[in-house]
Each structure stands twice: as C-alpha cells, then as structure tokens.
Amino acid sequence: MAKRGGFPGGMGMPGNMSNLMKQAQRMQRQMEESQKELETKEFTAKAGGGAVEVTVTGGKEVTKVIISKEAVDPDDVEMLQDLILAATNEALKMADDANNEVMGKMTGGLGMF
C-alpha cells in the first residue's frame, strides 16, 4: 500500500530542500555581516575642486564636513551651499553604489536589489 502525503523516503524535508534552507540561512548571515561592515565604512566626496569635502558612512550618516577658507565668500553663500549639497549627494551615491555592489554579489544578480 502506498504512503499517503509527505515526501518519499520518510518524514521531514527532502535533502535538497534542507540544503536550500541551509544555503539561504548562510546567505542571510553573510548579508547581515556585509551590511554591518558597510555601515562603518566611510565614503568621501569633494566639490568645487576640493573646496568642500563631505564624508558619510555606509549607514548614510554625515560624519565630517570640511570647508576651505577660499570657499567662504559672504557675498556668495549660495555657491557654498551648492558645493556642500553636491559633495554630500556624491558621497551618499558612493555609499549606495557600494551597498548595491555588495548586495549584487550576495544575490548573484537575481535582481533582488
């Protein structure tokens, strides 16, 4: 008489499913470790030929802003603001690109991120 339900060979998950679960758990641990490592990494971008320099972490926290004296012109505050925005946005883009690269390696190009 044939067994009802379950998988051939007994109870529990079949070997392939068990291995797949183990691989998924390993990938999840690796992704978490990579995310933690990335959050502490710093990305620095400059604008205005180096007049403004902004550093952010992979966690997208601004940690440093350096403004050269030459960039400070009381008659042109808007230029300084633009330089700060440009440097900050570029540093954040660098952090995003690094994150996407790490996640792309982890997912094997499955298009998940």
PDB file of N, CA and C in Angstrom:
ATOM      1  N   MET A   1       0.832  -1.170   0.000  1.00  0.00           N
ATOM      2  CA  MET A   1       0.000   0.000   0.000  1.00  0.00           C
ATOM      3  C   MET A   1       0.885   1.245   0.000  1.00  0.00           C
ATOM      4  N   ALA A   2       0.543   2.232  -0.777  1.00  0.00           N
ATOM      5  CA  ALA A   2       1.343   3.447  -0.909  1.00  0.00           C
ATOM      6  C   ALA A   2       1.165   4.343   0.310  1.00  0.00           C
ATOM      7  N   LYS A   3       2.266   5.050   0.662  1.00  0.00           N
ATOM      8  CA  LYS A   3       2.197   6.017   1.764  1.00  0.00           C
ATOM      9  C   LYS A   3       1.392   7.214   1.314  1.00  0.00           C
ATOM     10  N   ARG A   4       0.717   7.807   2.242  1.00  0.00           N
ATOM     11  CA  ARG A   4      -0.078   8.994   1.917  1.00  0.00           C
ATOM     12  C   ARG A   4       0.652  10.240   2.395  1.00  0.00           C
ATOM     13  N   GLY A   5       0.727  11.240   1.550  1.00  0.00           N
ATOM     14  CA  GLY A   5       1.329  12.523   1.931  1.00  0.00           C
ATOM     15  C   GLY A   5       2.820  12.397   2.190  1.00  0.00           C
ATOM     16  N   GLY A   6       3.409  13.499   2.594  1.00  0.00           N
ATOM     17  CA  GLY A   6       4.831  13.504   2.933  1.00  0.00           C
ATOM     18  C   GLY A   6       5.709  13.400   1.704  1.00  0.00           C
ATOM     19  N   PHE A   7       6.986  13.169   1.966  1.00  0.00           N
ATOM     20  CA  PHE A   7       7.959  13.063   0.894  1.00  0.00           C
ATOM     21  C   PHE A   7       8.444  11.634   0.814  1.00  0.00           C
ATOM     22  N   PRO A   8       8.862  11.204  -0.338  1.00  0.00           N
ATOM     23  CA  PRO A   8       9.384   9.841  -0.462  1.00  0.00           C
ATOM     24  C   PRO A   8      10.575   9.658   0.470  1.00  0.00           C
ATOM     25  N   GLY A   9      10.653   8.487   1.055  1.00  0.00           N
ATOM     26  CA  GLY A   9      11.805   8.210   1.907  1.00  0.00           C
ATOM     27  C   GLY A   9      11.598   8.591   3.347  1.00  0.00           C
ATOM     28  N   GLY A  10      10.428   8.969   3.762  1.00  0.00           N
ATOM     29  CA  GLY A  10      10.211   9.224   5.176  1.00  0.00           C
ATOM     30  C   GLY A  10       9.745  10.621   5.467  1.00  0.00           C
ATOM     31  N   MET A  11       9.859  10.965   6.738  1.00  0.00           N
ATOM     32  CA  MET A  11       9.331  12.244   7.217  1.00  0.00           C
ATOM     33  C   MET A  11      10.384  13.341   7.094  1.00  0.00           C
ATOM     34  N   GLY A  12       9.949  14.561   7.245  1.00  0.00           N
ATOM     35  CA  GLY A  12      10.860  15.702   7.226  1.00  0.00           C
ATOM     36  C   GLY A  12      11.080  16.233   5.824  1.00  0.00           C
ATOM     37  N   MET A  13      12.022  17.185   5.739  1.00  0.00           N
ATOM     38  CA  MET A  13      12.298  17.802   4.441  1.00  0.00           C
ATOM     39  C   MET A  13      13.176  16.891   3.608  1.00  0.00           C
ATOM     40  N   PRO A  14      12.978  16.911   2.308  1.00  0.00           N
ATOM     41  CA  PRO A  14      13.894  16.152   1.460  1.00  0.00           C
ATOM     42  C   PRO A  14      15.268  16.805   1.502  1.00  0.00           C
ATOM     43  N   GLY A  15      16.276  16.061   1.133  1.00  0.00           N
ATOM     44  CA  GLY A  15      17.654  16.546   1.201  1.00  0.00           C
ATOM     45  C   GLY A  15      17.876  17.861   0.482  1.00  0.00           C
ATOM     46  N   ASN A  16      17.328  18.013  -0.719  1.00  0.00           N
ATOM     47  CA  ASN A  16      17.531  19.239  -1.493  1.00  0.00           C
ATOM     48  C   ASN A  16      16.929  20.449  -0.796  1.00  0.00           C
ATOM     49  N   MET A  17      15.761  20.282  -0.199  1.00  0.00           N
ATOM     50  CA  MET A  17      15.099  21.389   0.495  1.00  0.00           C
ATOM     51  C   MET A  17      15.898  21.778   1.744  1.00  0.00           C
ATOM     52  N   SER A  18      16.402  20.805   2.445  1.00  0.00           N
ATOM     53  CA  SER A  18      17.205  21.067   3.641  1.00  0.00           C
ATOM     54  C   SER A  18      18.470  21.835   3.275  1.00  0.00           C
ATOM     55  N   ASN A  19      19.123  21.407   2.200  1.00  0.00           N
ATOM     56  CA  ASN A  19      20.328  22.107   1.753  1.00  0.00           C
ATOM     57  C   ASN A  19      20.014  23.528   1.304  1.00  0.00           C
ATOM     58  N   LEU A  20      18.885  23.687   0.638  1.00  0.00           N
ATOM     59  CA  LEU A  20      18.472  25.013   0.191  1.00  0.00           C
ATOM     60  C   LEU A  20      18.238  25.939   1.381  1.00  0.00           C
ATOM     61  N   MET A  21      17.615  25.434   2.419  1.00  0.00           N
ATOM     62  CA  MET A  21      17.376  26.234   3.634  1.00  0.00           C
ATOM     63  C   MET A  21      18.694  26.620   4.291  1.00  0.00           C
ATOM     64  N   LYS A  22      19.635  25.693   4.349  1.00  0.00           N
ATOM     65  CA  LYS A  22      20.944  25.980   4.943  1.00  0.00           C
ATOM     66  C   LYS A  22      21.672  27.054   4.142  1.00  0.00           C
ATOM     67  N   GLN A  23      21.598  26.954   2.821  1.00  0.00           N
ATOM     68  CA  GLN A  23      22.236  27.956   1.965  1.00  0.00           C
ATOM     69  C   GLN A  23      21.594  29.330   2.159  1.00  0.00           C
ATOM     70  N   ALA A  24      20.276  29.360   2.271  1.00  0.00           N
ATOM     71  CA  ALA A  24      19.574  30.631   2.480  1.00  0.00           C
ATOM     72  C   ALA A  24      19.966  31.252   3.811  1.00  0.00           C
ATOM     73  N   GLN A  25      20.074  30.435   4.854  1.00  0.00           N
ATOM     74  CA  GLN A  25      20.478  30.951   6.163  1.00  0.00           C
ATOM     75  C   GLN A  25      21.910  31.469   6.123  1.00  0.00           C
ATOM     76  N   ARG A  26      22.788  30.749   5.426  1.00  0.00           N
ATOM     77  CA  ARG A  26      24.181  31.182   5.308  1.00  0.00           C
ATOM     78  C   ARG A  26      24.249  32.507   4.554  1.00  0.00           C
ATOM     79  N   MET A  27      23.466  32.632   3.469  1.00  0.00           N
ATOM     80  CA  MET A  27      23.444  33.871   2.695  1.00  0.00           C
ATOM     81  C   MET A  27      22.920  35.020   3.549  1.00  0.00           C
ATOM     82  N   GLN A  28      21.909  34.755   4.357  1.00  0.00           N
ATOM     83  CA  GLN A  28      21.361  35.801   5.216  1.00  0.00           C
ATOM     84  C   GLN A  28      22.411  36.279   6.220  1.00  0.00           C
ATOM     85  N   ARG A  29      23.156  35.355   6.820  1.00  0.00           N
ATOM     86  CA  ARG A  29      24.219  35.742   7.765  1.00  0.00           C
ATOM     87  C   ARG A  29      25.289  36.575   7.064  1.00  0.00           C
ATOM     88  N   GLN A  30      25.663  36.148   5.854  1.00  0.00           N
ATOM     89  CA  GLN A  30      26.683  36.880   5.101  1.00  0.00           C
ATOM     90  C   GLN A  30      26.196  38.275   4.748  1.00  0.00           C
ATOM     91  N   MET A  31      24.934  38.403   4.377  1.00  0.00           N
ATOM     92  CA  MET A  31      24.370  39.712   4.047  1.00  0.00           C
ATOM     93  C   MET A  31      24.358  40.613   5.267  1.00  0.00           C
ATOM     94  N   GLU A  32      23.986  40.069   6.424  1.00  0.00           N
ATOM     95  CA  GLU A  32      23.970  40.864   7.653  1.00  0.00           C
ATOM     96  C   GLU A  32      25.371  41.330   8.019  1.00  0.00           C
ATOM     97  N   GLU A  33      26.361  40.440   7.886  1.00  0.00           N
ATOM     98  CA  GLU A  33      27.751  40.812   8.180  1.00  0.00           C
ATOM     99  C   GLU A  33      28.238  41.880   7.210  1.00  0.00           C
ATOM    100  N   SER A  34      27.908  41.724   5.938  1.00  0.00           N
ATOM    101  CA  SER A  34      28.318  42.708   4.936  1.00  0.00           C
ATOM    102  C   SER A  34      27.672  44.063   5.203  1.00  0.00           C
ATOM    103  N   GLN A  35      26.389  44.057   5.590  1.00  0.00           N
ATOM    104  CA  GLN A  35      25.687  45.307   5.910  1.00  0.00           C
ATOM    105  C   GLN A  35      26.344  46.008   7.092  1.00  0.00           C
ATOM    106  N   LYS A  36      26.671  45.253   8.146  1.00  0.00           N
ATOM    107  CA  LYS A  36      27.326  45.852   9.319  1.00  0.00           C
ATOM    108  C   LYS A  36      28.672  46.442   8.942  1.00  0.00           C
ATOM    109  N   GLU A  37      29.431  45.713   8.126  1.00  0.00           N
ATOM    110  CA  GLU A  37      30.735  46.198   7.688  1.00  0.00           C
ATOM    111  C   GLU A  37      30.579  47.461   6.841  1.00  0.00           C
ATOM    112  N   LEU A  38      29.599  47.452   5.960  1.00  0.00           N
ATOM    113  CA  LEU A  38      29.360  48.596   5.079  1.00  0.00           C
ATOM    114  C   LEU A  38      28.939  49.828   5.878  1.00  0.00           C
ATOM    115  N   GLU A  39      28.155  49.646   6.921  1.00  0.00           N
ATOM    116  CA  GLU A  39      27.681  50.780   7.721  1.00  0.00           C
ATOM    117  C   GLU A  39      28.823  51.531   8.386  1.00  0.00           C
ATOM    118  N   THR A  40      29.931  50.860   8.666  1.00  0.00           N
ATOM    119  CA  THR A  40      31.062  51.523   9.311  1.00  0.00           C
ATOM    120  C   THR A  40      32.057  52.088   8.303  1.00  0.00           C
ATOM    121  N   LYS A  41      31.947  51.673   7.055  1.00  0.00           N
ATOM    122  CA  LYS A  41      32.848  52.165   6.016  1.00  0.00           C
ATOM    123  C   LYS A  41      32.531  53.627   5.712  1.00  0.00           C
ATOM    124  N   GLU A  42      33.562  54.401   5.388  1.00  0.00           N
ATOM    125  CA  GLU A  42      33.360  55.824   5.094  1.00  0.00           C
ATOM    126  C   GLU A  42      33.581  56.113   3.612  1.00  0.00           C
ATOM    127  N   PHE A  43      32.794  57.064   3.116  1.00  0.00           N
ATOM    128  CA  PHE A  43      32.875  57.491   1.724  1.00  0.00           C
ATOM    129  C   PHE A  43      33.023  59.004   1.722  1.00  0.00           C
ATOM    130  N   THR A  44      34.040  59.488   1.014  1.00  0.00           N
ATOM    131  CA  THR A  44      34.330  60.921   0.990  1.00  0.00           C
ATOM    132  C   THR A  44      34.238  61.435  -0.440  1.00  0.00           C
ATOM    133  N   ALA A  45      33.554  62.563  -0.593  1.00  0.00           N
ATOM    134  CA  ALA A  45      33.433  63.206  -1.905  1.00  0.00           C
ATOM    135  C   ALA A  45      33.796  64.675  -1.769  1.00  0.00           C
ATOM    136  N   LYS A  46      34.318  65.221  -2.841  1.00  0.00           N
ATOM    137  CA  LYS A  46      34.723  66.629  -2.867  1.00  0.00           C
ATOM    138  C   LYS A  46      33.956  67.363  -3.947  1.00  0.00           C
ATOM    139  N   ALA A  47      33.813  68.653  -3.754  1.00  0.00           N
ATOM    140  CA  ALA A  47      33.176  69.517  -4.759  1.00  0.00           C
ATOM    141  C   ALA A  47      33.960  70.816  -4.835  1.00  0.00           C
ATOM    142  N   GLY A  48      33.799  71.510  -5.952  1.00  0.00           N
ATOM    143  CA  GLY A  48      34.493  72.788  -6.116  1.00  0.00           C
ATOM    144  C   GLY A  48      35.999  72.636  -6.123  1.00  0.00           C
ATOM    145  N   GLY A  49      36.477  71.568  -6.758  1.00  0.00           N
ATOM    146  CA  GLY A  49      37.924  71.357  -6.822  1.00  0.00           C
ATOM    147  C   GLY A  49      38.537  71.073  -5.462  1.00  0.00           C
ATOM    148  N   GLY A  50      37.762  70.528  -4.548  1.00  0.00           N
ATOM    149  CA  GLY A  50      38.251  70.202  -3.215  1.00  0.00           C
ATOM    150  C   GLY A  50      37.954  71.269  -2.184  1.00  0.00           C
ATOM    151  N   ALA A  51      37.221  72.313  -2.579  1.00  0.00           N
ATOM    152  CA  ALA A  51      36.898  73.391  -1.640  1.00  0.00           C
ATOM    153  C   ALA A  51      35.976  72.900  -0.528  1.00  0.00           C
ATOM    154  N   VAL A  52      35.149  71.897  -0.849  1.00  0.00           N
ATOM    155  CA  VAL A  52      34.245  71.299   0.137  1.00  0.00           C
ATOM    156  C   VAL A  52      34.430  69.795   0.075  1.00  0.00           C
ATOM    157  N   GLU A  53      34.547  69.194   1.257  1.00  0.00           N
ATOM    158  CA  GLU A  53      34.715  67.749   1.347  1.00  0.00           C
ATOM    159  C   GLU A  53      33.721  67.216   2.375  1.00  0.00           C
ATOM    160  N   VAL A  54      32.959  66.184   1.997  1.00  0.00           N
ATOM    161  CA  VAL A  54      31.964  65.598   2.891  1.00  0.00           C
ATOM    162  C   VAL A  54      32.229  64.105   3.001  1.00  0.00           C
ATOM    163  N   THR A  55      32.161  63.605   4.231  1.00  0.00           N
ATOM    164  CA  THR A  55      32.341  62.182   4.491  1.00  0.00           C
ATOM    165  C   THR A  55      31.069  61.628   5.114  1.00  0.00           C
ATOM    166  N   VAL A  56      30.607  60.495   4.565  1.00  0.00           N
ATOM    167  CA  VAL A  56      29.430  59.805   5.110  1.00  0.00           C
ATOM    168  C   VAL A  56      29.796  58.346   5.345  1.00  0.00           C
ATOM    169  N   THR A  57      29.013  57.688   6.212  1.00  0.00           N
ATOM    170  CA  THR A  57      29.188  56.259   6.425  1.00  0.00           C
ATOM    171  C   THR A  57      28.268  55.500   5.475  1.00  0.00           C
ATOM    172  N   GLY A  58      28.492  54.201   5.383  1.00  0.00           N
ATOM    173  CA  GLY A  58      27.607  53.356   4.594  1.00  0.00           C
ATOM    174  C   GLY A  58      26.195  53.358   5.143  1.00  0.00           C
ATOM    175  N   GLY A  59      26.059  53.735   6.420  1.00  0.00           N
ATOM    176  CA  GLY A  59      24.748  53.873   7.043  1.00  0.00           C
ATOM    177  C   GLY A  59      24.121  55.225   6.754  1.00  0.00           C
ATOM    178  N   LYS A  60      24.752  55.991   5.873  1.00  0.00           N
ATOM    179  CA  LYS A  60      24.272  57.302   5.414  1.00  0.00           C
ATOM    180  C   LYS A  60      24.217  58.351   6.517  1.00  0.00           C
ATOM    181  N   GLU A  61      25.224  58.331   7.364  1.00  0.00           N
ATOM    182  CA  GLU A  61      25.362  59.351   8.401  1.00  0.00           C
ATOM    183  C   GLU A  61      26.535  60.252   8.012  1.00  0.00           C
ATOM    184  N   VAL A  62      26.284  61.553   7.973  1.00  0.00           N
ATOM    185  CA  VAL A  62      27.352  62.503   7.665  1.00  0.00           C
ATOM    186  C   VAL A  62      28.254  62.586   8.890  1.00  0.00           C
ATOM    187  N   THR A  63      29.536  62.286   8.698  1.00  0.00           N
ATOM    188  CA  THR A  63      30.471  62.281   9.825  1.00  0.00           C
ATOM    189  C   THR A  63      31.457  63.440   9.796  1.00  0.00           C
ATOM    190  N   LYS A  64      31.629  64.044   8.606  1.00  0.00           N
ATOM    191  CA  LYS A  64      32.610  65.125   8.534  1.00  0.00           C
ATOM    192  C   LYS A  64      32.288  66.032   7.363  1.00  0.00           C
ATOM    193  N   VAL A  65      32.441  67.344   7.596  1.00  0.00           N
ATOM    194  CA  VAL A  65      32.324  68.343   6.537  1.00  0.00           C
ATOM    195  C   VAL A  65      33.524  69.270   6.674  1.00  0.00           C
ATOM    196  N   ILE A  66      34.296  69.379   5.608  1.00  0.00           N
ATOM    197  CA  ILE A  66      35.456  70.274   5.601  1.00  0.00           C
ATOM    198  C   ILE A  66      35.230  71.330   4.529  1.00  0.00           C
ATOM    199  N   ILE A  67      35.360  72.587   4.927  1.00  0.00           N
ATOM    200  CA  ILE A  67      35.165  73.699   4.002  1.00  0.00           C
ATOM    201  C   ILE A  67      36.433  74.544   4.023  1.00  0.00           C
ATOM    202  N   SER A  68      37.044  74.712   2.854  1.00  0.00           N
ATOM    203  CA  SER A  68      38.254  75.535   2.796  1.00  0.00           C
ATOM    204  C   SER A  68      37.871  77.002   2.940  1.00  0.00           C
ATOM    205  N   LYS A  69      38.800  77.784   3.430  1.00  0.00           N
ATOM    206  CA  LYS A  69      38.555  79.220   3.627  1.00  0.00           C
ATOM    207  C   LYS A  69      38.236  79.919   2.308  1.00  0.00           C
ATOM    208  N   GLU A  70      38.818  79.406   1.231  1.00  0.00           N
ATOM    209  CA  GLU A  70      38.596  80.016  -0.077  1.00  0.00           C
ATOM    210  C   GLU A  70      37.141  79.856  -0.537  1.00  0.00           C
ATOM    211  N   ALA A  71      36.445  78.856  -0.008  1.00  0.00           N
ATOM    212  CA  ALA A  71      35.060  78.601  -0.410  1.00  0.00           C
ATOM    213  C   ALA A  71      34.076  79.514   0.316  1.00  0.00           C
ATOM    214  N   VAL A  72      34.549  80.184   1.349  1.00  0.00           N
ATOM    215  CA  VAL A  72      33.653  81.022   2.145  1.00  0.00           C
ATOM    216  C   VAL A  72      33.709  82.462   1.608  1.00  0.00           C
ATOM    217  N   ASP A  73      32.640  82.831   0.929  1.00  0.00           N
ATOM    218  CA  ASP A  73      32.514  84.177   0.389  1.00  0.00           C
ATOM    219  C   ASP A  73      31.176  84.729   0.880  1.00  0.00           C
ATOM    220  N   PRO A  74      31.198  85.695   1.806  1.00  0.00           N
ATOM    221  CA  PRO A  74      29.952  86.218   2.358  1.00  0.00           C
ATOM    222  C   PRO A  74      29.005  86.771   1.289  1.00  0.00           C
ATOM    223  N   ASP A  75      29.552  87.149   0.149  1.00  0.00           N
ATOM    224  CA  ASP A  75      28.718  87.688  -0.919  1.00  0.00           C
ATOM    225  C   ASP A  75      28.132  86.596  -1.822  1.00  0.00           C
ATOM    226  N   ASP A  76      28.551  85.349  -1.610  1.00  0.00           N
ATOM    227  CA  ASP A  76      28.064  84.257  -2.466  1.00  0.00           C
ATOM    228  C   ASP A  76      27.826  82.996  -1.635  1.00  0.00           C
ATOM    229  N   VAL A  77      26.953  83.105  -0.668  1.00  0.00           N
ATOM    230  CA  VAL A  77      26.627  81.984   0.211  1.00  0.00           C
ATOM    231  C   VAL A  77      25.990  80.840  -0.583  1.00  0.00           C
ATOM    232  N   GLU A  78      25.239  81.177  -1.619  1.00  0.00           N
ATOM    233  CA  GLU A  78      24.563  80.157  -2.418  1.00  0.00           C
ATOM    234  C   GLU A  78      25.552  79.194  -3.058  1.00  0.00           C
ATOM    235  N   MET A  79      26.701  79.693  -3.487  1.00  0.00           N
ATOM    236  CA  MET A  79      27.707  78.823  -4.087  1.00  0.00           C
ATOM    237  C   MET A  79      28.195  77.806  -3.056  1.00  0.00           C
ATOM    238  N   LEU A  80      28.455  78.250  -1.849  1.00  0.00           N
ATOM    239  CA  LEU A  80      28.911  77.352  -0.791  1.00  0.00           C
ATOM    240  C   LEU A  80      27.841  76.300  -0.489  1.00  0.00           C
ATOM    241  N   GLN A  81      26.601  76.720  -0.433  1.00  0.00           N
ATOM    242  CA  GLN A  81      25.510  75.776  -0.197  1.00  0.00           C
ATOM    243  C   GLN A  81      25.455  74.726  -1.302  1.00  0.00           C
ATOM    244  N   ASP A  82      25.607  75.167  -2.543  1.00  0.00           N
ATOM    245  CA  ASP A  82      25.590  74.240  -3.676  1.00  0.00           C
ATOM    246  C   ASP A  82      26.750  73.246  -3.603  1.00  0.00           C
ATOM    247  N   LEU A  83      27.921  73.732  -3.209  1.00  0.00           N
ATOM    248  CA  LEU A  83      29.080  72.849  -3.092  1.00  0.00           C
ATOM    249  C   LEU A  83      28.855  71.794  -2.008  1.00  0.00           C
ATOM    250  N   ILE A  84      28.278  72.208  -0.889  1.00  0.00           N
ATOM    251  CA  ILE A  84      28.009  71.266   0.205  1.00  0.00           C
ATOM    252  C   ILE A  84      26.991  70.216  -0.257  1.00  0.00           C
ATOM    253  N   LEU A  85      25.943  70.667  -0.933  1.00  0.00           N
ATOM    254  CA  LEU A  85      24.943  69.718  -1.450  1.00  0.00           C
ATOM    255  C   LEU A  85      25.566  68.745  -2.445  1.00  0.00           C
ATOM    256  N   ALA A  86      26.373  69.257  -3.350  1.00  0.00           N
ATOM    257  CA  ALA A  86      26.982  68.409  -4.375  1.00  0.00           C
ATOM    258  C   ALA A  86      27.896  67.354  -3.738  1.00  0.00           C
ATOM    259  N   ALA A  87      28.722  67.765  -2.801  1.00  0.00           N
ATOM    260  CA  ALA A  87      29.635  66.826  -2.154  1.00  0.00           C
ATOM    261  C   ALA A  87      28.864  65.794  -1.327  1.00  0.00           C
ATOM    262  N   THR A  88      27.832  66.240  -0.617  1.00  0.00           N
ATOM    263  CA  THR A  88      27.033  65.320   0.199  1.00  0.00           C
ATOM    264  C   THR A  88      26.312  64.311  -0.678  1.00  0.00           C
ATOM    265  N   ASN A  89      25.685  64.771  -1.735  1.00  0.00           N
ATOM    266  CA  ASN A  89      24.965  63.866  -2.630  1.00  0.00           C
ATOM    267  C   ASN A  89      25.903  62.862  -3.296  1.00  0.00           C
ATOM    268  N   GLU A  90      27.088  63.294  -3.659  1.00  0.00           N
ATOM    269  CA  GLU A  90      28.053  62.384  -4.278  1.00  0.00           C
ATOM    270  C   GLU A  90      28.533  61.335  -3.276  1.00  0.00           C
ATOM    271  N   ALA A  91      28.800  61.742  -2.042  1.00  0.00           N
ATOM    272  CA  ALA A  91      29.225  60.783  -1.018  1.00  0.00           C
ATOM    273  C   ALA A  91      28.121  59.764  -0.737  1.00  0.00           C
ATOM    274  N   LEU A  92      26.873  60.226  -0.685  1.00  0.00           N
ATOM    275  CA  LEU A  92      25.749  59.310  -0.467  1.00  0.00           C
ATOM    276  C   LEU A  92      25.595  58.350  -1.647  1.00  0.00           C
ATOM    277  N   LYS A  93      25.826  58.837  -2.862  1.00  0.00           N
ATOM    278  CA  LYS A  93      25.758  57.975  -4.038  1.00  0.00           C
ATOM    279  C   LYS A  93      26.848  56.909  -3.974  1.00  0.00           C
ATOM    280  N   MET A  94      28.026  57.283  -3.518  1.00  0.00           N
ATOM    281  CA  MET A  94      29.113  56.323  -3.376  1.00  0.00           C
ATOM    282  C   MET A  94      28.723  55.224  -2.382  1.00  0.00           C
ATOM    283  N   ALA A  95      28.097  55.619  -1.274  1.00  0.00           N
ATOM    284  CA  ALA A  95      27.655  54.643  -0.276  1.00  0.00           C
ATOM    285  C   ALA A  95      26.581  53.721  -0.869  1.00  0.00           C
ATOM    286  N   ASP A  96      25.644  54.286  -1.613  1.00  0.00           N
ATOM    287  CA  ASP A  96      24.602  53.483  -2.265  1.00  0.00           C
ATOM    288  C   ASP A  96      25.201  52.509  -3.273  1.00  0.00           C
ATOM    289  N   ASP A  97      26.137  52.989  -4.070  1.00  0.00           N
ATOM    290  CA  ASP A  97      26.773  52.132  -5.071  1.00  0.00           C
ATOM    291  C   ASP A  97      27.496  50.965  -4.409  1.00  0.00           C
ATOM    292  N   ALA A  98      28.195  51.236  -3.298  1.00  0.00           N
ATOM    293  CA  ALA A  98      28.894  50.172  -2.580  1.00  0.00           C
ATOM    294  C   ALA A  98      27.901  49.165  -2.018  1.00  0.00           C
ATOM    295  N   ASN A  99      26.790  49.662  -1.489  1.00  0.00           N
ATOM    296  CA  ASN A  99      25.753  48.783  -0.961  1.00  0.00           C
ATOM    297  C   ASN A  99      25.169  47.911  -2.074  1.00  0.00           C
ATOM    298  N   ASN A 100      24.865  48.507  -3.214  1.00  0.00           N
ATOM    299  CA  ASN A 100      24.309  47.751  -4.334  1.00  0.00           C
ATOM    300  C   ASN A 100      25.295  46.699  -4.847  1.00  0.00           C
ATOM    301  N   GLU A 101      26.579  47.032  -4.826  1.00  0.00           N
ATOM    302  CA  GLU A 101      27.595  46.082  -5.273  1.00  0.00           C
ATOM    303  C   GLU A 101      27.652  44.877  -4.333  1.00  0.00           C
ATOM    304  N   VAL A 102      27.641  45.147  -3.025  1.00  0.00           N
ATOM    305  CA  VAL A 102      27.674  44.058  -2.041  1.00  0.00           C
ATOM    306  C   VAL A 102      26.433  43.182  -2.167  1.00  0.00           C
ATOM    307  N   MET A 103      25.273  43.812  -2.265  1.00  0.00           N
ATOM    308  CA  MET A 103      24.027  43.045  -2.363  1.00  0.00           C
ATOM    309  C   MET A 103      23.958  42.276  -3.686  1.00  0.00           C
ATOM    310  N   GLY A 104      24.483  42.861  -4.753  1.00  0.00           N
ATOM    311  CA  GLY A 104      24.505  42.173  -6.039  1.00  0.00           C
ATOM    312  C   GLY A 104      25.352  40.915  -5.992  1.00  0.00           C
ATOM    313  N   LYS A 105      26.475  40.980  -5.285  1.00  0.00           N
ATOM    314  CA  LYS A 105      27.336  39.806  -5.143  1.00  0.00           C
ATOM    315  C   LYS A 105      26.627  38.729  -4.326  1.00  0.00           C
ATOM    316  N   MET A 106      25.901  39.151  -3.294  1.00  0.00           N
ATOM    317  CA  MET A 106      25.226  38.200  -2.424  1.00  0.00           C
ATOM    318  C   MET A 106      24.064  37.499  -3.122  1.00  0.00           C
ATOM    319  N   THR A 107      23.334  38.241  -3.930  1.00  0.00           N
ATOM    320  CA  THR A 107      22.147  37.665  -4.571  1.00  0.00           C
ATOM    321  C   THR A 107      22.495  37.030  -5.919  1.00  0.00           C
ATOM    322  N   GLY A 108      23.738  37.155  -6.327  1.00  0.00           N
ATOM    323  CA  GLY A 108      24.149  36.540  -7.590  1.00  0.00           C
ATOM    324  C   GLY A 108      23.465  37.133  -8.795  1.00  0.00           C
ATOM    325  N   GLY A 109      23.126  38.416  -8.709  1.00  0.00           N
ATOM    326  CA  GLY A 109      22.496  39.070  -9.847  1.00  0.00           C
ATOM    327  C   GLY A 109      21.066  38.636 -10.085  1.00  0.00           C
ATOM    328  N   LEU A 110      20.369  38.216  -9.023  1.00  0.00           N
ATOM    329  CA  LEU A 110      18.988  37.783  -9.166  1.00  0.00           C
ATOM    330  C   LEU A 110      18.016  38.941  -9.323  1.00  0.00           C
ATOM    331  N   GLY A 111      18.522  40.158  -9.256  1.00  0.00           N
ATOM    332  CA  GLY A 111      17.674  41.323  -9.418  1.00  0.00           C
ATOM    333  C   GLY A 111      16.837  41.627  -8.184  1.00  0.00           C
ATOM    334  N   MET A 112      17.283  41.166  -7.025  1.00  0.00           N
ATOM    335  CA  MET A 112      16.527  41.389  -5.797  1.00  0.00           C
ATOM    336  C   MET A 112      16.758  42.775  -5.234  1.00  0.00           C
ATOM    337  N   PHE A 113      17.897  43.401  -5.565  1.00  0.00           N
ATOM    338  CA  PHE A 113      18.229  44.706  -5.014  1.00  0.00           C
ATOM    339  C   PHE A 113      18.544  45.675  -6.112  1.00  0.00           C
TER     340      PHE A 113
END
